[in-house]
Amino acid sequence: MQQETPDPRDGIAFVGGRYMPLSEASVPILDRGFVRSDATYDVAHVWQGRIFRLDDHIERFFASMRGLRMSLPYDKAALTEILVECVRRSGLRDAYLQMTCTRGIPPRGTRDPRLCENRLYVFVQPFVWIANAEQQRQGLTMVVSSVARIPPDSVDPRIKNFHWLDLTMGIFEAYDRDALVAVLKGPDGTVTEGAGFNLFVVRDGRLATPESGVFEGMTRRTVLDFAGDLGLEIEVRPVLAEELAGADEVFITSTAGGIMPVTVVDGRILSNGRPGPVTGRVRDLYWARHDEGWRMTPIDYRD
Ligand SMILES: Cc1ncc(COP(=O)(O)O)c(C=O)c1O
């Protein structure tokens, strides 16, 4: 039987120094990234053929690697080239672009992480949304999970990592309770973040987002960057779970979808149950800046 040629628009990967269709990319089973979650990663997005905040993602990825005592034989310029080339080969205009560094494979008979050669895996695939268009129009339903976030003293959440079991069990709990997303509390009982997103609350026109115990997401950073342009006051401080119930608006932020309104928390309808005006302004500016090419790296698709 003749094998079908993979469509590059299904995704392209860069593994072991080679570009390949995403469907052909794999991880060696003994890589500690796979067997020990010993890895860090970063995710950028491509929008209308341009990569958003590419340099900032690369900067953050290198900082994460330093934090985990990892290094790669690629400098920032070489990594930029690989990321751009994956997108170019895929032909994708709206995409999710992931770079991962794993610890690699320890020499046989040892378990010494210092002896591993760290590995780079890159892939691009069609854009991924936390919530579809209808869910975003309606507003998302959220629960405050009974699962606690891994304490930041154990695993530093500012280093993007594969320790997702708390977040994943939160997703199960959200579905069990007829919601779409779950936010987890930290050891001090304040809210932190959820599976792939940061959180903002709006009360009397003022915004707040958790200060610590969270991954400092690029979309969160973008909202903080926009605050001045929107004339909004944003506090970066501990946010109590009770503040969610009493908020005028709540929204979540993620590379996988941008700014997404939440209209129900723990079964309680916020305000009038519709996405609020502040969320709408932040979201509109986010996408308008995308259209304007703000901090965008264009891809030359050569077609
Ligand atoms: C735990 C966690 N928090 C927050 C975020 C949001 O970060 P960003 O805006 O960079 O996508 C992510 C993204 O995957 C995440 O994994």
Short mmCIF file of C-alpha atoms and ligand atoms in Angstrom, two decimals:
data_model
loop_
_atom_site.label_atom_id
_atom_site.label_comp_id
_atom_site.label_asym_id
_atom_site.label_seq_id
_atom_site.Cartn_x
_atom_site.Cartn_y
_atom_site.Cartn_z
CA MET A 1 0.00 0.00 0.00
CA GLN A 2 1.25 3.45 -0.82
CA GLN A 3 1.97 5.64 2.21
CA GLU A 4 0.28 9.05 2.18
CA THR A 5 2.69 11.98 2.28
CA PRO A 6 2.09 13.94 5.50
CA ASP A 7 0.60 17.39 5.02
CA PRO A 8 3.04 19.97 6.45
CA ARG A 9 0.03 21.92 7.70
CA ASP A 10 -0.55 19.13 10.22
CA GLY A 11 2.72 20.20 11.80
CA ILE A 12 6.50 20.17 11.50
CA ALA A 13 9.04 19.17 14.14
CA PHE A 14 12.75 19.62 14.67
CA VAL A 15 14.18 16.66 16.58
CA GLY A 16 17.74 15.36 16.76
CA GLY A 17 18.91 18.17 14.52
CA ARG A 18 16.46 17.34 11.67
CA TYR A 19 13.19 18.77 10.39
CA MET A 20 10.40 16.25 9.86
CA PRO A 21 6.60 15.94 9.70
CA LEU A 22 5.17 16.22 13.20
CA SER A 23 3.57 12.78 12.83
CA GLU A 24 7.05 11.25 12.45
CA ALA A 25 8.63 12.99 15.45
CA SER A 26 9.27 10.94 18.58
CA VAL A 27 11.05 11.00 21.93
CA PRO A 28 13.50 8.23 22.94
CA ILE A 29 11.85 6.33 25.76
CA LEU A 30 14.82 6.78 28.13
CA ASP A 31 14.94 10.55 27.79
CA ARG A 32 14.44 11.89 31.33
CA GLY A 33 12.09 14.46 29.86
CA PHE A 34 9.73 11.55 29.26
CA VAL A 35 10.39 9.28 32.26
CA ARG A 36 10.97 11.97 34.92
CA SER A 37 9.24 15.11 33.60
CA ASP A 38 12.77 16.51 33.62
CA ALA A 39 12.24 19.22 31.05
CA THR A 40 11.37 22.82 30.45
CA TYR A 41 9.54 24.35 27.53
CA ASP A 42 8.02 27.49 26.13
CA VAL A 43 5.14 28.12 23.78
CA ALA A 44 4.82 31.01 21.37
CA HIS A 45 2.07 31.53 18.85
CA VAL A 46 1.92 32.41 15.22
CA TRP A 47 -0.87 34.73 14.17
CA GLN A 48 -1.55 35.60 10.53
CA GLY A 49 1.91 34.48 9.55
CA ARG A 50 3.81 36.31 12.30
CA ILE A 51 5.29 35.06 15.59
CA PHE A 52 4.19 37.03 18.67
CA ARG A 53 6.93 38.20 21.08
CA LEU A 54 9.43 35.68 19.72
CA ASP A 55 12.48 37.27 21.39
CA ASP A 56 10.68 37.39 24.75
CA HIS A 57 9.74 33.71 24.49
CA ILE A 58 13.31 32.77 23.63
CA GLU A 59 14.65 34.91 26.47
CA ARG A 60 12.28 33.21 28.91
CA PHE A 61 13.14 29.74 27.58
CA PHE A 62 16.85 30.36 28.11
CA ALA A 63 16.14 31.63 31.63
CA SER A 64 14.13 28.45 32.34
CA MET A 65 16.99 26.29 31.08
CA ARG A 66 19.47 28.14 33.29
CA GLY A 67 17.10 27.60 36.24
CA LEU A 68 17.16 23.83 35.64
CA ARG A 69 20.90 23.72 34.92
CA MET A 70 20.38 22.80 31.30
CA SER A 71 22.06 24.04 28.15
CA LEU A 72 21.87 23.38 24.43
CA PRO A 73 24.38 23.65 21.62
CA TYR A 74 22.24 26.44 20.10
CA ASP A 75 22.43 30.13 20.93
CA LYS A 76 19.42 32.43 20.74
CA ALA A 77 20.02 33.29 17.08
CA ALA A 78 20.28 29.61 16.10
CA LEU A 79 17.12 28.74 18.02
CA THR A 80 15.29 31.64 16.37
CA GLU A 81 16.27 30.23 12.98
CA ILE A 82 14.99 26.76 13.88
CA LEU A 83 11.66 28.09 15.15
CA VAL A 84 11.14 30.28 12.10
CA GLU A 85 12.11 27.44 9.78
CA CYS A 86 9.59 25.06 11.39
CA VAL A 87 6.82 27.61 10.84
CA ARG A 88 7.99 28.36 7.30
CA ARG A 89 8.06 24.67 6.34
CA SER A 90 4.62 24.08 7.82
CA GLY A 91 3.01 26.92 5.88
CA LEU A 92 0.80 27.47 8.94
CA ARG A 93 -0.43 31.04 9.44
CA ASP A 94 -2.09 30.52 12.86
CA ALA A 95 -0.16 28.08 14.97
CA TYR A 96 1.16 26.89 18.31
CA LEU A 97 4.96 26.79 18.44
CA GLN A 98 6.64 24.80 21.19
CA MET A 99 10.32 24.56 22.12
CA THR A 100 11.31 21.97 24.71
CA CYS A 101 14.61 21.18 26.37
CA THR A 102 14.83 17.80 28.06
CA ARG A 103 17.56 16.52 30.35
CA GLY A 104 18.31 13.76 27.83
CA ILE A 105 19.49 10.19 28.35
CA PRO A 106 21.89 9.33 31.19
CA PRO A 107 24.82 7.07 30.28
CA ARG A 108 23.91 3.40 30.81
CA GLY A 109 23.96 2.32 34.45
CA THR A 110 23.95 5.87 35.88
CA ARG A 111 21.30 8.33 37.01
CA ASP A 112 23.51 11.39 37.27
CA PRO A 113 21.71 14.32 35.61
CA ARG A 114 25.05 16.10 35.13
CA LEU A 115 26.10 13.40 32.66
CA CYS A 116 23.11 13.86 30.37
CA GLU A 117 23.30 15.66 27.08
CA ASN A 118 20.31 18.01 27.04
CA ARG A 119 18.08 17.78 23.99
CA LEU A 120 16.04 20.22 21.97
CA TYR A 121 12.62 19.38 20.56
CA VAL A 122 10.67 21.96 18.56
CA PHE A 123 7.31 21.58 16.92
CA VAL A 124 4.64 23.70 15.30
CA GLN A 125 1.03 22.62 14.96
CA PRO A 126 -2.29 24.32 14.15
CA PHE A 127 -3.35 26.92 16.74
CA VAL A 128 -4.75 25.48 19.99
CA TRP A 129 -7.60 27.22 21.87
CA ILE A 130 -8.42 26.72 25.58
CA ALA A 131 -11.99 27.73 24.74
CA ASN A 132 -13.76 27.71 21.38
CA ALA A 133 -15.41 30.79 19.85
CA GLU A 134 -18.85 30.02 21.32
CA GLN A 135 -17.43 29.42 24.81
CA GLN A 136 -15.55 32.71 24.58
CA ARG A 137 -18.67 34.57 23.41
CA GLN A 138 -20.67 33.15 26.31
CA GLY A 139 -17.91 33.37 28.88
CA LEU A 140 -16.17 30.41 30.50
CA THR A 141 -17.32 28.50 33.53
CA MET A 142 -14.70 28.03 36.23
CA VAL A 143 -14.30 26.19 39.51
CA VAL A 144 -11.88 26.85 42.33
CA SER A 145 -10.32 23.40 42.54
CA SER A 146 -9.99 21.30 45.68
CA VAL A 147 -6.59 20.23 44.32
CA ALA A 148 -3.80 22.46 45.63
CA ARG A 149 -1.11 23.77 43.28
CA ILE A 150 2.33 22.19 43.76
CA PRO A 151 4.10 24.47 46.28
CA PRO A 152 6.49 26.91 44.60
CA ASP A 153 9.26 25.91 47.02
CA SER A 154 9.10 22.40 45.54
CA VAL A 155 8.78 23.19 41.85
CA ASP A 156 9.29 26.81 40.80
CA PRO A 157 6.24 27.64 38.66
CA ARG A 158 8.13 30.50 36.99
CA ILE A 159 10.09 27.82 35.15
CA LYS A 160 7.65 26.34 32.66
CA ASN A 161 7.57 22.66 33.45
CA PHE A 162 5.91 19.31 32.86
CA HIS A 163 4.65 18.89 36.45
CA TRP A 164 1.05 19.12 35.36
CA LEU A 165 -0.72 16.45 37.43
CA ASP A 166 -2.25 19.00 39.81
CA LEU A 167 -3.43 21.07 36.85
CA THR A 168 -4.70 18.00 35.00
CA MET A 169 -6.67 16.73 38.02
CA GLY A 170 -8.10 20.25 38.20
CA ILE A 171 -9.38 19.84 34.62
CA PHE A 172 -11.09 16.57 35.62
CA GLU A 173 -12.67 18.28 38.60
CA ALA A 174 -13.91 21.15 36.41
CA TYR A 175 -15.58 18.69 34.02
CA ASP A 176 -17.06 16.70 36.94
CA ARG A 177 -18.59 19.95 38.18
CA ASP A 178 -19.92 21.01 34.74
CA ALA A 179 -17.31 23.71 34.27
CA LEU A 180 -14.65 24.24 31.62
CA VAL A 181 -11.63 25.36 33.62
CA ALA A 182 -10.27 25.11 37.17
CA VAL A 183 -8.09 27.53 39.08
CA LEU A 184 -5.91 26.08 41.85
CA LYS A 185 -5.09 27.55 45.24
CA GLY A 186 -1.56 27.80 46.58
CA PRO A 187 -0.32 26.71 50.03
CA ASP A 188 -1.44 30.05 51.55
CA GLY A 189 -4.99 29.60 50.22
CA THR A 190 -4.77 32.38 47.64
CA VAL A 191 -5.57 31.58 44.03
CA THR A 192 -2.75 30.89 41.60
CA GLU A 193 -3.45 29.71 38.04
CA GLY A 194 -4.93 26.86 36.04
CA ALA A 195 -3.95 24.47 33.28
CA GLY A 196 -2.23 26.75 30.81
CA PHE A 197 -3.57 30.09 31.98
CA ASN A 198 -3.17 33.02 34.39
CA LEU A 199 -6.05 34.81 36.05
CA PHE A 200 -7.24 38.40 36.50
CA VAL A 201 -10.09 39.74 38.63
CA VAL A 202 -11.79 43.09 38.05
CA ARG A 203 -13.55 44.99 40.84
CA ASP A 204 -14.72 48.60 40.59
CA GLY A 205 -12.63 49.08 37.45
CA ARG A 206 -9.38 47.92 39.12
CA LEU A 207 -7.62 44.74 38.07
CA ALA A 208 -5.61 42.31 40.14
CA THR A 209 -3.58 39.24 39.23
CA PRO A 210 -1.78 36.81 41.58
CA GLU A 211 1.73 37.91 42.35
CA SER A 212 3.49 34.66 43.17
CA GLY A 213 3.12 30.93 42.86
CA VAL A 214 2.39 31.32 39.16
CA PHE A 215 4.04 31.03 35.80
CA GLU A 216 4.58 34.59 34.60
CA GLY A 217 2.71 34.05 31.35
CA MET A 218 3.46 36.05 28.22
CA THR A 219 -0.20 36.98 27.84
CA ARG A 220 -0.32 38.12 31.48
CA ARG A 221 2.80 40.19 30.81
CA THR A 222 1.13 41.65 27.70
CA VAL A 223 -1.92 42.69 29.75
CA LEU A 224 0.41 44.37 32.26
CA ASP A 225 2.17 46.12 29.33
CA PHE A 226 -1.20 47.40 28.02
CA ALA A 227 -2.47 48.71 31.35
CA GLY A 228 -1.13 52.24 30.73
CA ASP A 229 -2.63 52.43 27.21
CA LEU A 230 -6.00 51.40 28.58
CA GLY A 231 -5.80 53.70 31.60
CA LEU A 232 -6.25 50.68 33.85
CA GLU A 233 -4.85 50.18 37.30
CA ILE A 234 -3.52 46.65 37.77
CA GLU A 235 -2.31 45.32 41.08
CA VAL A 236 0.03 42.35 41.16
CA ARG A 237 -0.72 40.94 44.60
CA PRO A 238 -2.17 37.91 46.41
CA VAL A 239 -5.76 37.28 45.27
CA LEU A 240 -8.16 35.57 47.66
CA ALA A 241 -10.55 32.91 46.43
CA GLU A 242 -13.43 34.94 47.90
CA GLU A 243 -12.53 37.80 45.56
CA LEU A 244 -13.59 35.69 42.58
CA ALA A 245 -17.15 35.33 43.83
CA GLY A 246 -17.42 39.06 44.50
CA ALA A 247 -15.69 40.19 41.30
CA ASP A 248 -17.36 42.27 38.60
CA GLU A 249 -15.36 40.38 36.01
CA VAL A 250 -12.84 37.57 35.84
CA PHE A 251 -10.73 36.67 32.83
CA ILE A 252 -7.96 34.23 32.06
CA THR A 253 -4.95 34.74 29.83
CA SER A 254 -3.04 32.25 27.71
CA THR A 255 -1.05 31.97 24.53
CA ALA A 256 -3.70 29.37 23.66
CA GLY A 257 -6.50 31.88 23.11
CA GLY A 258 -5.44 35.28 24.44
CA ILE A 259 -7.84 36.99 26.84
CA MET A 260 -10.86 34.84 27.74
CA PRO A 261 -13.80 35.98 29.86
CA VAL A 262 -15.10 33.91 32.79
CA THR A 263 -18.75 34.43 33.69
CA VAL A 264 -19.41 31.67 36.22
CA VAL A 265 -17.25 30.75 39.24
CA ASP A 266 -18.22 27.75 41.38
CA GLY A 267 -21.74 27.88 39.92
CA ARG A 268 -22.15 31.54 40.80
CA ILE A 269 -22.95 33.92 37.95
CA LEU A 270 -20.73 37.02 37.88
CA SER A 271 -22.45 40.36 37.34
CA ASN A 272 -25.04 39.86 34.60
CA GLY A 273 -23.58 36.60 33.33
CA ARG A 274 -22.08 38.13 30.21
CA PRO A 275 -18.43 38.92 29.39
CA GLY A 276 -17.70 42.29 30.97
CA PRO A 277 -16.59 45.61 29.44
CA VAL A 278 -13.09 45.72 30.94
CA THR A 279 -12.34 42.21 29.69
CA GLY A 280 -13.68 43.28 26.30
CA ARG A 281 -11.36 46.30 26.13
CA VAL A 282 -8.29 44.28 27.09
CA ARG A 283 -9.18 41.57 24.62
CA ASP A 284 -9.89 43.98 21.76
CA LEU A 285 -6.55 45.73 22.30
CA TYR A 286 -4.73 42.39 22.44
CA TRP A 287 -6.03 41.35 19.02
CA ALA A 288 -5.79 44.86 17.55
CA ARG A 289 -2.09 44.95 18.46
CA HIS A 290 -1.72 41.59 16.71
CA ASP A 291 -3.24 43.08 13.56
CA GLU A 292 -0.93 46.10 13.83
CA GLY A 293 2.11 43.82 14.03
CA TRP A 294 3.11 44.84 17.58
CA ARG A 295 6.14 42.74 18.64
CA MET A 296 5.57 40.42 15.70
CA THR A 297 8.23 38.58 13.71
CA PRO A 298 6.98 38.03 10.16
CA ILE A 299 7.66 34.72 8.44
CA ASP A 300 8.90 34.68 4.86
CA TYR A 301 6.99 31.68 3.49
CA ARG A 302 8.57 32.14 0.06
CA ASP A 303 5.35 31.21 -1.74
C1 LIG B 1 0.81 26.84 34.34
C2 LIG B 1 0.64 27.93 33.32
N1 LIG B 1 0.26 29.16 33.71
C3 LIG B 1 0.07 30.16 32.83
C4 LIG B 1 0.24 29.96 31.47
C5 LIG B 1 0.01 31.09 30.50
O1 LIG B 1 1.21 31.52 29.93
P1 LIG B 1 1.28 32.21 28.50
O2 LIG B 1 0.48 33.44 28.54
O3 LIG B 1 2.75 32.46 28.28
O4 LIG B 1 0.72 31.22 27.53
C6 LIG B 1 0.68 28.70 31.02
C7 LIG B 1 0.88 28.45 29.60
O5 LIG B 1 0.99 27.33 29.17
C8 LIG B 1 0.88 27.67 31.96
O6 LIG B 1 1.29 26.45 31.59
#
